[in-house]
Short mmCIF file of C-alpha atoms in Angstrom, two decimals:
data_model
loop_
_atom_site.label_atom_id
_atom_site.label_comp_id
_atom_site.label_asym_id
_atom_site.label_seq_id
_atom_site.Cartn_x
_atom_site.Cartn_y
_atom_site.Cartn_z
CA UNK A 482 103.74 116.49 243.54
CA UNK A 483 101.52 118.18 241.20
CA UNK A 484 101.44 121.10 243.23
CA UNK A 485 104.80 121.54 243.95
CA UNK A 486 105.43 120.82 240.03
CA UNK A 487 102.96 123.61 239.58
CA UNK A 488 104.62 126.10 242.25
CA UNK A 489 108.07 125.23 239.95
CA UNK A 490 106.62 125.57 236.38
CA UNK A 491 105.17 128.74 237.02
CA UNK A 492 108.73 130.44 238.48
CA UNK A 493 110.34 130.64 234.89
CA UNK A 494 113.50 129.97 234.56
CA UNK A 495 115.45 130.71 231.01
CA UNK A 496 119.37 130.31 231.08
CA UNK A 497 121.05 133.02 231.44
CA UNK A 498 118.51 134.85 233.14
CA UNK A 499 119.85 135.84 236.03
CA UNK A 500 116.95 137.20 238.18
CA UNK A 501 114.63 134.73 236.89
CA UNK A 502 117.38 131.89 238.20
CA UNK A 503 117.56 133.64 241.67
CA UNK A 504 113.83 133.01 241.44
CA UNK A 505 113.67 129.81 240.89
CA UNK A 506 116.30 129.13 242.79
CA UNK A 507 115.00 130.15 245.90
CA UNK A 508 112.05 128.35 245.15
CA UNK A 509 113.82 125.18 244.34
CA UNK A 510 115.02 125.50 247.85
CA UNK A 511 111.48 126.38 249.31
CA UNK A 512 110.32 123.18 248.20
CA UNK A 513 112.84 120.86 249.19
CA UNK A 514 112.90 122.50 252.62
CA UNK A 515 109.55 122.40 253.32
CA UNK A 516 109.29 118.40 251.93
CA UNK A 517 112.32 117.28 254.12
CA UNK A 518 113.41 119.47 256.46
CA UNK A 519 117.12 121.01 256.97
CA UNK A 520 118.15 123.87 254.85
CA UNK A 521 118.98 124.81 251.69
CA UNK A 522 122.10 126.45 250.56
CA UNK A 523 122.59 128.85 247.60
CA UNK A 524 125.75 128.74 245.84
CA UNK A 525 126.13 131.79 243.68
CA UNK A 526 127.81 131.68 240.28
CA UNK A 527 127.97 134.14 236.88
CA UNK A 528 125.06 132.03 235.52
CA UNK A 529 122.75 132.05 238.47
CA UNK A 530 122.26 130.21 241.74
CA UNK A 531 123.07 126.40 241.96
CA UNK A 532 121.19 125.01 245.41
CA UNK A 533 122.54 122.39 247.42
CA UNK A 534 120.89 119.95 250.40
CA UNK A 535 122.51 117.56 252.62
CA UNK A 536 120.24 114.84 254.50
CA UNK A 537 123.62 115.19 256.69
CA UNK A 538 126.28 111.93 257.76
CA UNK A 539 128.66 110.43 255.37
CA UNK A 540 127.91 111.31 251.71
CA UNK A 541 126.96 108.21 250.10
CA UNK A 542 124.61 109.11 246.97
CA UNK A 543 124.12 112.55 245.05
CA UNK A 544 121.10 113.29 243.84
CA UNK A 545 121.48 115.91 240.52
CA UNK A 546 119.75 117.48 238.85
CA UNK A 547 119.10 121.35 237.05
CA UNK A 548 116.63 124.34 237.14
CA UNK A 549 116.97 126.54 234.18
CA UNK A 550 115.19 125.59 231.21
CA UNK A 551 115.47 126.72 227.51
CA UNK A 552 111.88 128.66 227.60
CA UNK A 553 111.98 132.16 227.10
CA UNK A 554 109.92 134.12 229.45
CA UNK A 555 106.57 134.75 228.03
CA UNK A 556 106.54 131.02 227.03
CA UNK A 557 104.12 130.63 230.26
CA UNK A 558 101.53 132.65 229.01
CA UNK A 559 101.02 131.28 225.96
CA UNK A 560 101.61 127.68 227.55
CA UNK A 561 100.42 127.74 231.39
CA UNK A 562 101.04 124.52 233.72
CA UNK A 563 97.53 121.89 233.16
CA UNK A 564 96.73 118.48 233.97
CA UNK A 565 94.39 117.23 231.22
CA UNK A 566 93.85 113.47 230.02
CA UNK A 567 96.92 111.96 232.52
CA UNK A 568 99.70 114.79 230.80
CA UNK A 569 101.02 117.55 232.78
CA UNK A 570 101.84 120.24 230.26
CA UNK A 571 103.68 123.84 230.86
CA UNK A 572 107.16 124.89 230.32
CA UNK A 573 110.01 122.55 231.93
CA UNK A 574 107.92 119.95 232.97
CA UNK A 575 109.53 117.02 231.69
CA UNK A 576 113.24 118.97 231.07
CA UNK A 577 113.30 118.32 234.17
CA UNK A 578 111.24 120.04 237.12
CA UNK A 579 109.44 116.84 237.42
CA UNK A 580 112.28 114.78 238.02
CA UNK A 581 113.28 117.24 240.79
CA UNK A 582 109.73 116.92 242.20
CA UNK A 583 109.63 113.36 241.93
CA UNK A 584 113.16 112.91 243.48
CA UNK A 585 111.75 115.12 246.72
CA UNK A 586 108.98 113.46 247.23
CA UNK A 587 110.70 110.02 246.78
CA UNK A 588 112.78 111.53 249.49
CA UNK A 589 110.76 112.77 251.61
CA UNK A 590 109.54 109.02 251.72
CA UNK A 591 112.67 108.26 254.16
CA UNK A 592 112.73 108.61 257.68
CA UNK A 593 116.54 108.41 257.38
CA UNK A 594 118.27 110.75 254.58
CA UNK A 595 121.51 110.42 255.68
CA UNK A 596 123.80 110.46 252.99
CA UNK A 597 122.21 111.99 250.91
CA UNK A 598 122.80 115.51 249.12
CA UNK A 599 120.86 116.66 245.75
CA UNK A 600 122.85 119.77 243.83
CA UNK A 601 120.31 121.26 241.12
CA UNK A 602 122.51 123.61 239.23
CA UNK A 603 121.61 126.97 237.14
CA UNK A 604 123.20 126.04 234.13
CA UNK A 605 122.66 122.59 232.36
CA UNK A 606 121.12 123.96 229.11
CA UNK A 607 124.28 126.22 228.31
CA UNK A 608 127.06 123.88 228.91
CA UNK A 609 127.55 123.27 233.04
CA UNK A 610 130.65 126.03 232.73
CA UNK A 611 130.20 127.39 236.07
CA UNK A 612 128.67 124.44 237.60
CA UNK A 613 130.58 121.69 237.03
CA UNK A 614 133.89 121.47 239.29
CA UNK A 615 130.70 121.75 241.80
CA UNK A 616 128.98 118.83 240.30
CA UNK A 617 132.37 116.70 240.60
CA UNK A 618 133.31 117.79 243.52
CA UNK A 619 130.30 116.49 244.86
CA UNK A 620 130.13 113.15 242.59
CA UNK A 621 133.06 112.17 243.70
CA UNK A 622 132.29 112.78 247.49
CA UNK A 623 129.11 110.97 247.31
CA UNK A 624 130.70 108.17 245.23
CA UNK A 625 127.01 107.14 242.91
CA UNK A 626 124.74 109.46 241.28
CA UNK A 627 121.28 109.67 240.65
CA UNK A 628 120.51 112.26 237.56
CA UNK A 629 116.88 113.47 237.38
CA UNK A 630 116.93 114.12 233.79
CA UNK A 631 113.70 112.97 232.11
CA UNK A 632 113.32 109.28 231.31
CA UNK A 633 113.82 107.77 227.37
CA UNK A 634 110.92 106.97 225.69
CA UNK A 635 108.97 104.50 227.21
CA UNK A 636 110.30 104.84 230.25
CA UNK A 637 113.98 103.58 230.47
CA UNK A 638 116.21 104.81 231.83
CA UNK A 639 119.69 106.67 230.21
CA UNK A 640 122.64 104.26 231.03
CA UNK A 641 124.57 105.17 227.80
CA UNK A 642 125.05 109.08 226.50
CA UNK A 643 127.26 110.98 223.98
CA UNK A 644 129.81 113.08 224.27
CA UNK A 645 128.41 115.88 223.03
CA UNK A 646 129.95 120.15 221.83
CA UNK A 647 129.59 122.69 219.80
CA UNK A 648 131.90 124.05 217.04
CA UNK A 649 131.93 127.44 215.81
CA UNK A 650 133.70 128.85 212.64
CA UNK A 651 134.55 132.10 212.03
CA UNK A 652 135.77 133.41 208.16
CA UNK A 653 136.99 136.29 206.95
CA UNK A 654 136.78 137.52 203.73
CA UNK A 655 137.92 141.04 201.65
CA UNK A 656 134.71 142.91 201.02
CA UNK A 657 133.89 144.46 197.44
CA UNK A 658 131.40 145.42 195.22
CA UNK A 659 130.05 142.87 193.89
CA UNK A 660 129.24 143.94 190.48
CA UNK A 661 132.12 146.50 189.42
CA UNK A 662 134.40 143.94 191.31
CA UNK A 663 133.96 141.21 192.42
CA UNK A 664 137.12 139.55 191.85
CA UNK A 665 138.65 142.12 194.09
CA UNK A 666 136.50 140.49 196.95
CA UNK A 667 137.03 137.48 198.95
CA UNK A 668 134.32 135.63 199.33
CA UNK A 669 133.64 134.47 202.86
CA UNK A 670 130.32 133.00 201.75
CA UNK A 671 132.37 130.66 199.57
CA UNK A 672 134.37 129.23 201.39
CA UNK A 673 131.84 128.88 204.48
CA UNK A 674 130.04 125.79 201.65
CA UNK A 675 133.29 125.08 200.67
CA UNK A 676 134.15 123.85 205.02
CA UNK A 677 130.68 123.23 205.29
CA UNK A 678 131.00 120.51 202.78
CA UNK A 679 134.60 119.33 204.81
CA UNK A 680 132.67 119.54 208.03
CA UNK A 681 130.38 117.42 207.26
CA UNK A 682 132.19 115.07 205.70
CA UNK A 683 132.97 114.54 209.62
CA UNK A 684 130.66 112.27 210.69
CA UNK A 685 131.12 108.40 211.07
CA UNK A 686 127.67 107.56 211.82
CA UNK A 687 129.16 104.03 211.99
CA UNK A 688 130.87 104.63 215.50
CA UNK A 689 128.14 106.89 216.01
CA UNK A 690 130.11 110.49 216.01
CA UNK A 691 127.30 112.82 213.64
CA UNK A 692 128.69 116.51 213.06
CA UNK A 693 125.79 118.27 212.20
CA UNK A 694 126.18 122.19 210.99
CA UNK A 695 122.94 123.46 212.14
CA UNK A 696 123.60 127.38 212.02
CA UNK A 697 125.30 129.58 209.30
CA UNK A 698 125.29 133.30 208.08
CA UNK A 699 127.00 135.57 205.85
CA UNK A 700 126.80 138.89 204.01
CA UNK A 701 125.82 142.36 204.88
CA UNK A 702 124.06 143.10 201.42
CA UNK A 703 123.36 141.66 198.07
CA UNK A 704 125.19 143.96 196.09
CA UNK A 705 128.22 143.25 198.66
CA UNK A 706 131.16 140.51 198.27
CA UNK A 707 130.75 138.72 201.66
CA UNK A 708 133.51 139.59 204.22
CA UNK A 709 132.54 137.51 207.41
CA UNK A 710 130.64 134.65 207.79
CA UNK A 711 130.08 131.87 210.58
CA UNK A 712 129.30 128.42 210.79
CA UNK A 713 127.83 126.77 214.08
CA UNK A 714 127.95 122.83 214.26
CA UNK A 715 126.92 120.32 217.01
CA UNK A 716 129.12 117.50 217.25
CA UNK A 717 127.80 114.04 219.13
CA UNK A 718 130.46 111.22 219.78
CA UNK A 719 130.17 107.72 221.62
CA UNK A 720 134.05 107.47 222.60
CA UNK A 721 137.30 109.19 223.66
CA UNK A 722 139.25 108.39 220.78
CA UNK A 723 136.02 110.41 218.35
CA UNK A 724 136.46 113.15 220.85
CA UNK A 725 139.98 113.42 220.02
CA UNK A 726 139.58 112.62 216.38
CA UNK A 727 137.06 115.51 215.82
CA UNK A 728 139.06 117.70 217.69
CA UNK A 729 141.81 117.66 216.27
CA UNK A 730 140.01 117.74 212.72
CA UNK A 731 138.51 120.88 213.77
CA UNK A 732 141.66 122.55 214.82
CA UNK A 733 143.33 121.57 210.76
CA UNK A 734 140.39 123.11 208.99
CA UNK A 735 141.99 125.29 206.26
CA UNK A 736 141.22 128.04 204.08
CA UNK A 737 140.43 126.78 200.82
CA UNK A 738 140.28 130.58 199.03
CA UNK A 739 143.26 132.37 198.65
CA UNK A 740 143.23 134.69 201.54
CA UNK A 741 140.47 133.65 203.26
CA UNK A 742 141.16 133.22 206.93
CA UNK A 743 139.63 130.53 209.41
CA UNK A 744 139.26 130.74 213.14
CA UNK A 745 137.76 127.72 215.02
CA UNK A 746 136.36 128.11 218.57
CA UNK A 747 134.82 125.03 220.70
CA UNK A 748 135.25 121.73 222.17
CA UNK A 749 133.40 118.25 223.23
CA UNK A 750 132.80 119.92 226.93
CA UNK A 751 130.63 116.89 227.81
CA UNK A 752 132.63 113.65 227.44
CA UNK A 753 131.08 110.48 226.84
CA UNK A 754 129.32 108.36 229.52
CA UNK A 755 129.76 104.61 228.67
CA UNK A 756 126.81 101.97 229.51
CA UNK A 757 129.88 100.35 231.32
CA UNK A 758 129.39 103.76 233.95
CA UNK A 759 126.00 102.99 235.03
CA UNK A 760 126.04 99.21 234.72
CA UNK A 761 125.61 98.77 238.85
CA UNK A 762 123.82 100.82 239.51
CA UNK A 763 120.93 99.96 236.70
CA UNK A 764 122.05 96.35 238.00
CA UNK A 765 120.76 97.18 241.12
CA UNK A 766 117.39 99.37 239.78
CA UNK A 767 116.58 96.18 237.67
CA UNK A 768 116.77 94.26 242.01
CA UNK A 769 113.70 96.81 242.12
CA UNK A 770 111.63 96.87 239.09
CA UNK A 771 112.79 93.96 237.42
CA UNK A 772 111.03 94.66 233.62
CA UNK A 773 112.85 98.52 233.83
CA UNK A 774 114.69 98.84 230.42
CA UNK A 775 118.29 101.13 229.64
CA UNK A 776 118.80 102.69 226.46
CA UNK A 777 122.03 104.47 225.55
CA UNK A 778 120.56 107.83 223.94
CA UNK A 779 122.19 110.90 222.23
CA UNK A 780 122.17 114.06 223.93
CA UNK A 781 124.27 115.43 227.04
CA UNK A 782 123.81 115.41 230.78
CA UNK A 783 125.65 116.45 233.95
CA UNK A 784 125.83 112.64 234.22
CA UNK A 785 128.51 113.08 231.39
CA UNK A 786 131.14 114.62 233.94
CA UNK A 787 130.22 112.38 236.79
CA UNK A 788 130.63 109.05 234.53
CA UNK A 789 133.96 110.58 233.30
CA UNK A 790 135.49 110.49 236.28
CA UNK A 791 134.80 106.55 237.10
CA UNK A 792 131.62 107.40 239.80
CA UNK A 793 128.86 105.22 239.33
CA UNK A 794 126.27 107.40 237.42
CA UNK A 795 122.42 106.43 236.63
CA UNK A 796 120.56 108.82 234.16
CA UNK A 797 116.92 109.12 233.33
CA UNK A 798 115.50 108.72 236.76
CA UNK A 799 113.21 111.29 236.26
CA UNK A 800 109.27 112.05 234.62
CA UNK A 801 108.00 110.01 232.24
CA UNK A 802 106.65 111.85 229.32
CA UNK A 803 108.67 113.61 225.99
CA UNK A 804 108.67 117.01 223.90
CA UNK A 805 111.95 117.91 225.63
CA UNK A 806 112.92 121.77 224.77
CA UNK A 807 109.50 121.74 222.49
CA UNK A 808 105.69 123.28 223.20
CA UNK A 809 104.63 119.42 223.01
CA UNK A 810 106.53 119.00 226.23
CA UNK A 811 104.65 116.60 228.73
CA UNK A 812 104.34 114.63 231.74
CA UNK A 813 102.80 110.98 232.20
CA UNK A 814 100.88 111.83 235.61
CA UNK A 815 100.49 108.16 237.31
CA UNK A 816 104.21 107.28 236.57
CA UNK A 817 105.34 110.29 239.00
CA UNK A 818 104.57 108.18 242.15
CA UNK A 819 106.45 104.96 240.94
CA UNK A 820 109.32 107.02 239.90
CA UNK A 821 109.45 109.20 243.35
CA UNK A 822 109.40 105.23 245.18
CA UNK A 823 111.83 104.01 242.44
CA UNK A 824 114.28 107.44 243.78
CA UNK A 825 113.87 106.09 247.35
CA UNK A 826 114.28 102.74 246.73
CA UNK A 827 117.53 103.28 245.04
CA UNK A 828 118.36 105.48 247.68
CA UNK A 829 118.08 103.05 249.84
CA UNK A 830 120.18 100.05 248.35
CA UNK A 831 123.26 101.86 247.19
CA UNK A 832 123.45 102.55 250.90
CA UNK A 833 123.33 99.21 252.20
CA UNK A 834 126.14 98.42 249.77
#
């Protein structure tokens, strides 16, 4: 497993880099074929190739992951793959190349791999725009989904996820000289300040809803009244009702300054994954490993899409470790074999139902 993990990590795969993602997809396909036999197909998309493999027979379970990472080319040079002190480190080990390797090696222990499909997408980190329809198609065909994203803290499975999305609020004002005639302008930065306060007030922590302005930009020179500004907002919700409320509230944003104009783009693209979606498969996992813990988390995954369809979905089956999207990302090596066995045993149990 460590050999295959090194192979995947050392083919860097930043989202939106089509050349890098093509090389990564070919490498993922080669690893799958070398361990499981058969042929893995590359499904081309505007975001890069997705990888699909089938063990044949009637589809029963979809093993779902992604091979794109958040790290730009060159990260590997600064932070090469290594194993030290019981941890494997390197870009993407935890999110989520380690999970892919564990899944493949777990399935390799099964003499009969019929009914199993693997789908490894190229754009999960940037919204799954090109892969969503394919994910939903295969999830409905299979009827059960195992998501190989990294485990929750302490190695627990992810039994629920918030819905998540990004909004961009663009503000148009009017430029003027900040010293000679400031009143002749419409200050987009001041309007943006009003909007940030209005937007932040939409959060309802008691309902699990967070609304967090994260990026803002305005102005061109220090003596010019800003004519343009933008505010980017991260939103997380636990329920469909809160999703509808937030989307309606963004659509209803109105300017505070006369003559300022506002345009809103975005949505909550990943629907919430309620814990009810994982209940059946989590109970099955607990029969295999009785001390497994489950946890609802704030981050989203492609499991949100499959759960929204009513397909039983269990997430967080991948690497045990931490530091997703950060330089201290790591994977606990001694957990790899155990998690690989869990995937194999879950597949077997699902096919027996």
